[in-house]
XYZ file of C-alpha atoms in Angstrom:
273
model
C -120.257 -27.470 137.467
C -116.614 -26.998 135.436
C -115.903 -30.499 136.601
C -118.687 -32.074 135.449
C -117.968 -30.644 132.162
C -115.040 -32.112 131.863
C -116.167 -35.422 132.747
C -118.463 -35.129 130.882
C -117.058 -34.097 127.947
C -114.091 -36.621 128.568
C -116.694 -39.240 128.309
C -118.038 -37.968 124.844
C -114.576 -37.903 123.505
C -114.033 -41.211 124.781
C -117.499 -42.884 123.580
C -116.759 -40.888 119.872
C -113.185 -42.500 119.652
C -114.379 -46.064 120.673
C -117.385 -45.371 117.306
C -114.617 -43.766 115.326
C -112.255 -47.080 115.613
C -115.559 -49.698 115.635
C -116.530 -47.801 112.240
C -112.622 -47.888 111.169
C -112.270 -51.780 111.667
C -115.842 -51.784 109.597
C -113.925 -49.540 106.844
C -110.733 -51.744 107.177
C -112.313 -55.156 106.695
C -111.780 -56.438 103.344
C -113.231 -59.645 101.271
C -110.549 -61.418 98.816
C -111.039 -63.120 96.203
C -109.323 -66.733 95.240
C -110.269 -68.250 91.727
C -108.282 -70.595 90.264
C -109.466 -70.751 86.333
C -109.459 -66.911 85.817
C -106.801 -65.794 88.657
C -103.122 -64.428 89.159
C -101.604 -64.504 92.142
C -99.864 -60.727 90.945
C -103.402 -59.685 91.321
C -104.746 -57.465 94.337
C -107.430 -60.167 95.290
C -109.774 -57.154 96.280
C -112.557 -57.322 93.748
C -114.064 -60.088 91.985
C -112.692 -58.594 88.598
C -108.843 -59.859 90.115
C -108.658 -62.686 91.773
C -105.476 -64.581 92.900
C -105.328 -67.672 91.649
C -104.117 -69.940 94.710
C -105.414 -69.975 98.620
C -102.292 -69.750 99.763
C -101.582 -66.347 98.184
C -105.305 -65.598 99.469
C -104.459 -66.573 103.018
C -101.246 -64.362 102.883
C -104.112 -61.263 102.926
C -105.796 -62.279 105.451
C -106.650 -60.168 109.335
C -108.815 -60.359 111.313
C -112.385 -59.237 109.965
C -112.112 -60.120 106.524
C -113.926 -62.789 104.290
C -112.376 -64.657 101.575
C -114.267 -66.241 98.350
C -113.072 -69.364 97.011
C -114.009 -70.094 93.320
C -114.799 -73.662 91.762
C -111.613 -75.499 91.134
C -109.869 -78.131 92.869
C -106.939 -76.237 94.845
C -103.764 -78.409 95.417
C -101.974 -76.905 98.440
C -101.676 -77.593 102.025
C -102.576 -74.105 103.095
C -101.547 -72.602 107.268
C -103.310 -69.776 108.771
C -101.522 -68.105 111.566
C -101.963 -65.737 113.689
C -104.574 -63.796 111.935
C -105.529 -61.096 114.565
C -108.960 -62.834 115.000
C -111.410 -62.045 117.703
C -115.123 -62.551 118.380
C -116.033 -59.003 116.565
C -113.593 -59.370 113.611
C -113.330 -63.005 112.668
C -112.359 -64.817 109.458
C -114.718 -66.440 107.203
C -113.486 -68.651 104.294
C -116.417 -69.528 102.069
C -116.733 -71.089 98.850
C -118.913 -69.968 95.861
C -120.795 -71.859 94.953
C -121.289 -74.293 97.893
C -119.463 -77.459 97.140
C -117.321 -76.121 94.209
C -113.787 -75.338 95.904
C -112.082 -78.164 96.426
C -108.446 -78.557 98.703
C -106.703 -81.205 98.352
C -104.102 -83.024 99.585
C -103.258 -85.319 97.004
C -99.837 -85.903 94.726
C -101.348 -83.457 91.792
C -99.020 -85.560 89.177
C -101.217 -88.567 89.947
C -104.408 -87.085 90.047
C -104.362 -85.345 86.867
C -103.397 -87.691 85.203
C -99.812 -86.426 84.096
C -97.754 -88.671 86.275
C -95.093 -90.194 84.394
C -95.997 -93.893 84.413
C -93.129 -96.921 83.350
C -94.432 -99.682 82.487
C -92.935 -102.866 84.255
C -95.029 -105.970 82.965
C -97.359 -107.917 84.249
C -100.255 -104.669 84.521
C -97.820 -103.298 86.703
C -96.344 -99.381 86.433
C -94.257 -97.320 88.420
C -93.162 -93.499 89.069
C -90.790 -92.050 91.257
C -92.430 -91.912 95.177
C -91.329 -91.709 98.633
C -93.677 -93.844 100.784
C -97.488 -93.727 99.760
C -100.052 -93.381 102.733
C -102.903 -93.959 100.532
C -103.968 -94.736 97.229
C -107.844 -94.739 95.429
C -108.549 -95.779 92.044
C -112.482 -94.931 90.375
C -114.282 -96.034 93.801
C -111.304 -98.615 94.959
C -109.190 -98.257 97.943
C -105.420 -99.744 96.490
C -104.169 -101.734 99.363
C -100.541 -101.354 99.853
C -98.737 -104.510 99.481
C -95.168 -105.415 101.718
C -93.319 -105.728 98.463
C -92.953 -105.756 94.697
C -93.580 -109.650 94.618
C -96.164 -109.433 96.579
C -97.999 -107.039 94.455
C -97.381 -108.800 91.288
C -98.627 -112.110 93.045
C -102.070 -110.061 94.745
C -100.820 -112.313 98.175
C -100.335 -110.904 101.976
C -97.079 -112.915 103.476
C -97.833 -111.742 106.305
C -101.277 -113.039 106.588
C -103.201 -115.803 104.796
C -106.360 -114.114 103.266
C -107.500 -113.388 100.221
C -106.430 -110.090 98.611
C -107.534 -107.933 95.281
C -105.513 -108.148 91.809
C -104.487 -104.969 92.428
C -103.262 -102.321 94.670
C -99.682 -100.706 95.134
C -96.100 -101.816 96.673
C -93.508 -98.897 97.601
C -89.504 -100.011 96.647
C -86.325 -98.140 96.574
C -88.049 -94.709 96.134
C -90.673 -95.753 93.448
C -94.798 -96.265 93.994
C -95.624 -99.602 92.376
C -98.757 -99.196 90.910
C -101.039 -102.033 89.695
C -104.897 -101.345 88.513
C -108.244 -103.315 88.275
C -108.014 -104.965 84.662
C -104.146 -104.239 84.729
C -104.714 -100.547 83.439
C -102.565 -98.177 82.141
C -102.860 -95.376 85.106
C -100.810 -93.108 82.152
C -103.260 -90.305 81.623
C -105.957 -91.422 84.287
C -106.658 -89.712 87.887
C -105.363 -92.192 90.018
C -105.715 -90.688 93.994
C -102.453 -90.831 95.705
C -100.674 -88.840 98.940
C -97.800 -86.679 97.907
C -93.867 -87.695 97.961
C -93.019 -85.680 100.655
C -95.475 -86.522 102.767
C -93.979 -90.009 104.255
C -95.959 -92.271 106.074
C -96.887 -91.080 110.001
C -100.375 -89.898 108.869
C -100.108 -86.917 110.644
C -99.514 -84.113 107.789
C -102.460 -81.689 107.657
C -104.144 -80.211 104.354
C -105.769 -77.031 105.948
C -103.972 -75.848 109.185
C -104.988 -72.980 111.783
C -103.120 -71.427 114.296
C -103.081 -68.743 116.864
C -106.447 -67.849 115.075
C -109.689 -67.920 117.047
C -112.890 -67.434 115.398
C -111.976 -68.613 112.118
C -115.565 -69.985 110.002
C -114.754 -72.391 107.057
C -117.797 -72.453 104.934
C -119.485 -74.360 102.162
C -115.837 -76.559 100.927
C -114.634 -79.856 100.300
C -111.371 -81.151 101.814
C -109.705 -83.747 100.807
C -107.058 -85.521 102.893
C -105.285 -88.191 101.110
C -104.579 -90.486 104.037
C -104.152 -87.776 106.695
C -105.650 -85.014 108.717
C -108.090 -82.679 106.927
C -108.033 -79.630 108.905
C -106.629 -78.625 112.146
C -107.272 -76.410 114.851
C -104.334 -75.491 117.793
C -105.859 -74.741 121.295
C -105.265 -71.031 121.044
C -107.172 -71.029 118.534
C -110.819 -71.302 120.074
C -114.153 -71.003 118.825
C -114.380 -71.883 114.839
C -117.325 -73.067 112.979
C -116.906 -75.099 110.285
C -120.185 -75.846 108.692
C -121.462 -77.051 104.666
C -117.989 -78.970 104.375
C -117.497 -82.333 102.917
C -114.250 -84.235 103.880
C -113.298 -87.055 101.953
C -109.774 -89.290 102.130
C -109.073 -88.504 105.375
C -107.618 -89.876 108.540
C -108.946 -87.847 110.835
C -111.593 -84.939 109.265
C -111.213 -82.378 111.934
C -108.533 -81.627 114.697
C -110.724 -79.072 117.089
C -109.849 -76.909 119.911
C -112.526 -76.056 122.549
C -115.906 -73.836 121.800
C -115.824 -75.519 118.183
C -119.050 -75.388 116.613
C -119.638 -78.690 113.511
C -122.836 -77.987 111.440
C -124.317 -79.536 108.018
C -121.222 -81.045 107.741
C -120.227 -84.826 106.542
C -117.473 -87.104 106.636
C -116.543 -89.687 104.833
C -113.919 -91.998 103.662
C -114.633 -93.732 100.059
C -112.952 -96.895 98.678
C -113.549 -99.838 101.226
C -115.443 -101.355 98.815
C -114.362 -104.720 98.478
């Protein structure tokens, strides 16, 4: 009878310290708070009162368990989540509020607000300083990248005979050529580029996650400028990614295996012509 006791009372102890941790990770699991417009990222994050102001300092408070909010705004950075301490009972979920409003983006945020600093160099044509551009979009126009400065300026393909738009963009000794529909001035307009530093390969990725399974992106828009939208490694299985828009991208989604894709749509605007 004394050593069923213990047994038994071995296996109470043991079922209340597998509730006491279960209720612990409950306890433990935090939601943070990311919005851009009313944020500071020498906030806590921890309460909707103070916010950070940028995912990436969000993502830095991120484990396993934990859900972070994502305000309206359109979110410049190219964000990595690694090794999170994710698992099936404690995974992360990224959502925006509302639906639709969060915006990350991987375009040159000079450019696309509209502060670039534009010289004009005749002819409707303008330039900045630029490594190589990947992609360019202009008020529902892809901008075809030209092989040269001359080219640009004379809307011609040397290096095939067909019949090209008055406008587009040329790349030349570390400036983006830029020439608009109606020879505008892109000084003070959102004109959609990819980022200096971001070359030409087409493999750079805006949202990446790594050694992170079970990782739910909810309700945002991604924008890729040319490249890869989000991206998955193979350790880290089993994300859902559902209510998300991407736009400008190469390739939308990079997925491992046990990915779940729901409500979801991709596209790629500006082959109009």
């Amino acid at each position: 009878m004394k050593i069923g006791v213990v047994r038994m009372s071995r296996l109470v102890l043991l079922l209340f310290i597998a509730a006491f941790f279960a209720h612990a990770s409950k306890v433990l699991a935090k939601t943070v708070y990311v919005d851009q417009a009313s944020g500071n990222d020498a906030n806590g994050g921890l309460s909707p009162d103070d916010p950070v102001a940028t995912l990436t300092r969000g993502a830095g408070l991120l484990i396993g368990g934990d859900v972070m909010i994502v305000g309206p705004g359109v979110y410049y950075e190219v964000i990595s989540l690694d090794g999170l301490g994710t698992s099936a009972s404690a995974p992360v979920w990224i959502r925006a509020e509302p639906y639709g409003g969060a915006v990350i983006s991987g375009m040159w945020p000079e450019a696309a607000l509209g502060t670039a600093a534009w010289q004009d160099e005749g002819g409707g044509v303008f330039s900045a300083e630029h490594e190589p551009v990947l992609f360019g979009y202009f008020e529902g126009r892809f901008l075809y990248r030209f092989m040269s400065l001359d080219d640009l300026r004379a809307a011609s393909a040397t290096s095939v005979s067909v019949a090209m738009p008055p406008y587009g963009l040329a790349v030349e000794s570390g400036r983006v050529y830029l020439r608009l529909p109606g020879d505008l001035d892109p000084s003070g307009r959102p004109v959609f580029l990819s980022p200096p530093s971001w070359g030409e390969d087409g493999t750079q990725t805006v949202v990446r996650v790594s050694g992170s399974p079970y990782v739910i992106f909810d309700g945002l828009r991604i924008e890729g400028s040319g490249t890869v939208c989000l991206s998955f490694s193979q350790n880290s299985t089993t994300p859902t990614v559902r209510n998300t828009v991407f736009s400008f991208c190469r390739y939308a989604l990079i997925l491992p295996d046990e990915s779940l894709v729901e409500w979801s749509e991709y596209t790629y605007p500006g082959f109009h012509d």
